[in-house]
PDB file of C-alpha atoms in Angstrom:
ATOM      1  CA  MET A   1       0.000   0.000   0.000  1.00 82.00           C
ATOM      2  CA  MET A   2       2.901   2.347   0.721  1.00 82.00           C
ATOM      3  CA  LEU A   3       4.438   1.576  -2.668  1.00 88.00           C
ATOM      4  CA  LEU A   4       1.146   2.424  -4.326  1.00 88.00           C
ATOM      5  CA  LEU A   5       1.006   5.664  -2.366  1.00 87.00           C
ATOM      6  CA  GLY A   6       4.565   6.491  -3.432  1.00 87.00           C
ATOM      7  CA  ALA A   7       3.701   5.822  -7.081  1.00 90.00           C
ATOM      8  CA  LEU A   8       0.588   8.012  -6.765  1.00 88.00           C
ATOM      9  CA  SER A   9       2.627  10.832  -5.244  1.00 88.00           C
ATOM     10  CA  ALA A  10       5.338  10.548  -7.928  1.00 90.00           C
ATOM     11  CA  GLY A  11       2.726  10.553 -10.701  1.00 90.00           C
ATOM     12  CA  LEU A  12       1.111  13.646  -9.232  1.00 89.00           C
ATOM     13  CA  ALA A  13       4.526  15.343  -9.051  1.00 88.00           C
ATOM     14  CA  ILE A  14       5.174  14.584 -12.728  1.00 90.00           C
ATOM     15  CA  ILE A  15       1.779  15.933 -13.794  1.00 90.00           C
ATOM     16  CA  ILE A  16       2.219  19.110 -11.738  1.00 86.00           C
ATOM     17  CA  ALA A  17       5.748  19.605 -13.077  1.00 85.00           C
ATOM     18  CA  ILE A  18       4.582  19.305 -16.684  1.00 88.00           C
ATOM     19  CA  ILE A  19       1.733  21.751 -16.141  1.00 85.00           C
ATOM     20  CA  LEU A  20       3.746  24.294 -14.161  1.00 80.00           C
ATOM     21  CA  TYR A  21       6.957  24.247 -16.141  1.00 80.00           C
ATOM     22  CA  THR A  22       5.290  24.570 -19.538  1.00 83.00           C
ATOM     23  CA  GLY A  23       2.663  27.190 -18.765  1.00 78.00           C
ATOM     24  CA  TYR A  24       4.465  29.033 -16.013  1.00 74.00           C
ATOM     25  CA  SER A  25       7.746  29.295 -17.868  1.00 71.00           C
ATOM     26  CA  MET A  26       6.057  30.778 -20.930  1.00 77.00           C
ATOM     27  CA  ALA A  27       4.153  33.328 -18.853  1.00 76.00           C
ATOM     28  CA  LEU A  28       7.221  34.146 -16.780  1.00 69.00           C
ATOM     29  CA  SER A  29       9.484  34.591 -19.784  1.00 71.00           C
ATOM     30  CA  ALA A  30       6.928  36.997 -21.259  1.00 74.00           C
ATOM     31  CA  ALA A  31       6.502  38.968 -18.020  1.00 71.00           C
ATOM     32  CA  ALA A  32      10.084  39.103 -16.746  1.00 67.00           C
ATOM     33  CA  PRO A  33      11.347  41.795 -19.173  1.00 69.00           C
ATOM     34  CA  ALA A  34       8.451  44.075 -18.240  1.00 70.00           C
ATOM     35  CA  LEU A  35       9.086  43.433 -14.554  1.00 66.00           C
ATOM     36  CA  ALA A  36      12.780  44.205 -14.953  1.00 64.00           C
ATOM     37  CA  SER A  37      12.123  47.470 -16.787  1.00 66.00           C
ATOM     38  CA  GLU A  38       9.533  48.563 -14.201  1.00 66.00           C
ATOM     39  CA  LEU A  39      11.891  47.823 -11.324  1.00 64.00           C
ATOM     40  CA  SER A  40      14.650  49.699 -13.140  1.00 64.00           C
ATOM     41  CA  ARG A  41      12.332  52.677 -13.707  1.00 66.00           C
ATOM     42  CA  SER A  42      11.470  52.716  -9.996  1.00 64.00           C
ATOM     43  CA  ALA A  43      15.170  52.632  -9.137  1.00 63.00           C
ATOM     44  CA  ASP A  44      15.805  55.545 -11.535  1.00 65.00           C
ATOM     45  CA  MET A  45      13.050  57.561  -9.834  1.00 65.00           C
ATOM     46  CA  PHE A  46      14.642  56.798  -6.471  1.00 66.00           C
ATOM     47  CA  TRP A  47      18.036  58.042  -7.680  1.00 66.00           C
ATOM     48  CA  GLN A  48      16.413  61.184  -9.088  1.00 65.00           C
ATOM     49  CA  MET A  49      14.845  61.887  -5.694  1.00 65.00           C
ATOM     50  CA  MET A  50      18.220  61.296  -4.033  1.00 64.00           C
ATOM     51  CA  ASP A  51      19.827  63.736  -6.486  1.00 65.00           C
ATOM     52  CA  ALA A  52      17.204  66.349  -5.676  1.00 65.00           C
ATOM     53  CA  ILE A  53      17.744  65.896  -1.936  1.00 67.00           C
ATOM     54  CA  THR A  54      21.538  65.760  -1.909  1.00 65.00           C
ATOM     55  CA  GLY A  55      22.379  67.902  -4.935  1.00 64.00           C
ATOM     56  CA  TYR A  56      24.922  65.381  -6.263  1.00 62.00           C
ATOM     57  CA  PRO A  57      24.173  64.517  -9.916  1.00 58.00           C
ATOM     58  CA  PHE A  58      26.751  61.713  -9.930  1.00 53.00           C
ATOM     59  CA  MET A  59      24.186  59.177  -8.701  1.00 51.00           C
ATOM     60  CA  LEU A  60      21.827  59.728 -11.625  1.00 50.00           C
ATOM     61  CA  ASP A  61      24.650  59.519 -14.170  1.00 54.00           C
ATOM     62  CA  HIS A  62      25.884  56.287 -12.621  1.00 54.00           C
ATOM     63  CA  ALA A  63      22.363  54.792 -12.592  1.00 51.00           C
ATOM     64  CA  ALA A  64      21.800  55.753 -16.242  1.00 52.00           C
ATOM     65  CA  HIS A  65      24.951  53.970 -17.355  1.00 51.00           C
ATOM     66  CA  SER A  66      24.130  50.803 -15.444  1.00 54.00           C
ATOM     67  CA  SER A  67      20.447  50.524 -16.437  1.00 55.00           C
ATOM     68  CA  ILE A  68      21.084  47.843 -19.068  1.00 58.00           C
ATOM     69  CA  THR A  69      23.060  45.742 -16.605  1.00 63.00           C
ATOM     70  CA  ALA A  70      20.369  46.289 -13.973  1.00 60.00           C
ATOM     71  CA  ASN A  71      17.651  45.150 -16.403  1.00 62.00           C
ATOM     72  CA  THR A  72      19.577  41.973 -17.174  1.00 66.00           C
ATOM     73  CA  ALA A  73      20.211  41.272 -13.502  1.00 68.00           C
ATOM     74  CA  LEU A  74      16.583  41.926 -12.555  1.00 69.00           C
ATOM     75  CA  TYR A  75      15.414  39.722 -15.421  1.00 70.00           C
ATOM     76  CA  ASN A  76      17.574  36.879 -14.127  1.00 72.00           C
ATOM     77  CA  VAL A  77      16.393  37.415 -10.544  1.00 74.00           C
ATOM     78  CA  GLY A  78      12.732  37.408 -11.599  1.00 71.00           C
ATOM     79  CA  LEU A  79      13.215  34.287 -13.682  1.00 72.00           C
ATOM     80  CA  SER A  80      15.027  32.510 -10.840  1.00 77.00           C
ATOM     81  CA  MET A  81      12.368  33.463  -8.297  1.00 78.00           C
ATOM     82  CA  GLY A  82       9.568  32.226 -10.547  1.00 75.00           C
ATOM     83  CA  MET A  83      11.256  28.920 -11.222  1.00 78.00           C
ATOM     84  CA  GLY A  84      11.993  28.559  -7.502  1.00 82.00           C
ATOM     85  CA  VAL A  85       8.309  28.972  -6.666  1.00 82.00           C
ATOM     86  CA  ALA A  86       7.333  26.448  -9.341  1.00 80.00           C
ATOM     87  CA  THR A  87       9.903  23.967  -8.030  1.00 83.00           C
ATOM     88  CA  ALA A  88       8.636  24.425  -4.471  1.00 87.00           C
ATOM     89  CA  LEU A  89       5.088  23.714  -5.626  1.00 85.00           C
ATOM     90  CA  VAL A  90       6.230  20.582  -7.441  1.00 86.00           C
ATOM     91  CA  PHE A  91       7.664  19.251  -4.174  1.00 89.00           C
ATOM     92  CA  ILE A  92       5.061  20.574  -1.697  1.00 90.00           C
ATOM     93  CA  ILE A  93       1.805  19.358  -3.277  1.00 88.00           C
ATOM     94  CA  PRO A  94       2.820  15.676  -3.771  1.00 90.00           C
ATOM     95  CA  ASN A  95       4.306  15.599  -0.262  1.00 90.00           C
ATOM     96  CA  VAL A  96       0.981  16.757   1.181  1.00 91.00           C
ATOM     97  CA  VAL A  97      -0.752  13.968  -0.754  1.00 90.00           C
ATOM     98  CA  PHE A  98       1.833  11.494   0.529  1.00 91.00           C
ATOM     99  CA  LEU A  99       1.414  12.616   4.158  1.00 91.00           C
ATOM    100  CA  LEU A 100      -2.376  12.421   3.965  1.00 91.00           C
ATOM    101  CA  GLY A 101      -2.070   8.926   2.498  1.00 90.00           C
ATOM    102  CA  MET A 102       0.308   7.900   5.283  1.00 91.00           C
ATOM    103  CA  ALA A 103      -2.195   9.168   7.857  1.00 91.00           C
ATOM    104  CA  HIS A 104      -4.919   7.102   6.181  1.00 91.00           C
ATOM    105  CA  ILE A 105      -2.680   3.993   6.188  1.00 89.00           C
ATOM    106  CA  TYR A 106      -1.902   4.567   9.867  1.00 90.00           C
ATOM    107  CA  ILE A 107      -5.589   4.824  10.782  1.00 89.00           C
ATOM    108  CA  GLU A 108      -6.378   1.665   8.815  1.00 87.00           C
ATOM    109  CA  ALA A 109      -3.536  -0.209  10.513  1.00 86.00           C
ATOM    110  CA  LEU A 110      -4.682   1.015  13.913  1.00 86.00           C
ATOM    111  CA  GLU A 111      -8.182  -0.300  13.250  1.00 85.00           C
ATOM    112  CA  LEU A 112      -6.735  -3.732  12.478  1.00 83.00           C
ATOM    113  CA  VAL A 113      -4.651  -3.839  15.662  1.00 81.00           C
ATOM    114  CA  ALA A 114      -7.091  -2.299  18.154  1.00 73.00           C
ATOM    115  CA  PRO A 115     -10.531  -1.633  16.657  1.00 71.00           C
ATOM    116  CA  GLU A 116     -12.005  -0.626  20.031  1.00 71.00           C
ATOM    117  CA  ASP A 117      -9.582   2.336  20.347  1.00 64.00           C
ATOM    118  CA  VAL A 118     -10.525   3.959  17.054  1.00 57.00           C
TER     119      VAL A 118
END
């Protein structure tokens, strides 16, 4: 019964992985460049406010030169975070199924050993 439960959990993990990694990766690859540019634009606004407060224009010039590198880095961070969440879901959901199945097996075994206690 435990082998059957393990096979059920592994099959569920494979199905979830196929669904998440195909659909989620396409949506994430389409959304990550927009996310990176929006985060970069917010960072540029922050540096502009800092320039206005401090009066040092060096910060804005430095941020303008590094915006392409920042977009690439933010794109990679967004892509890594999305794939990390998908990977966590692939491991969490089948483990919950496995633990619920183990609880059911335990209750069934307890009924066989001491039916008056259950």
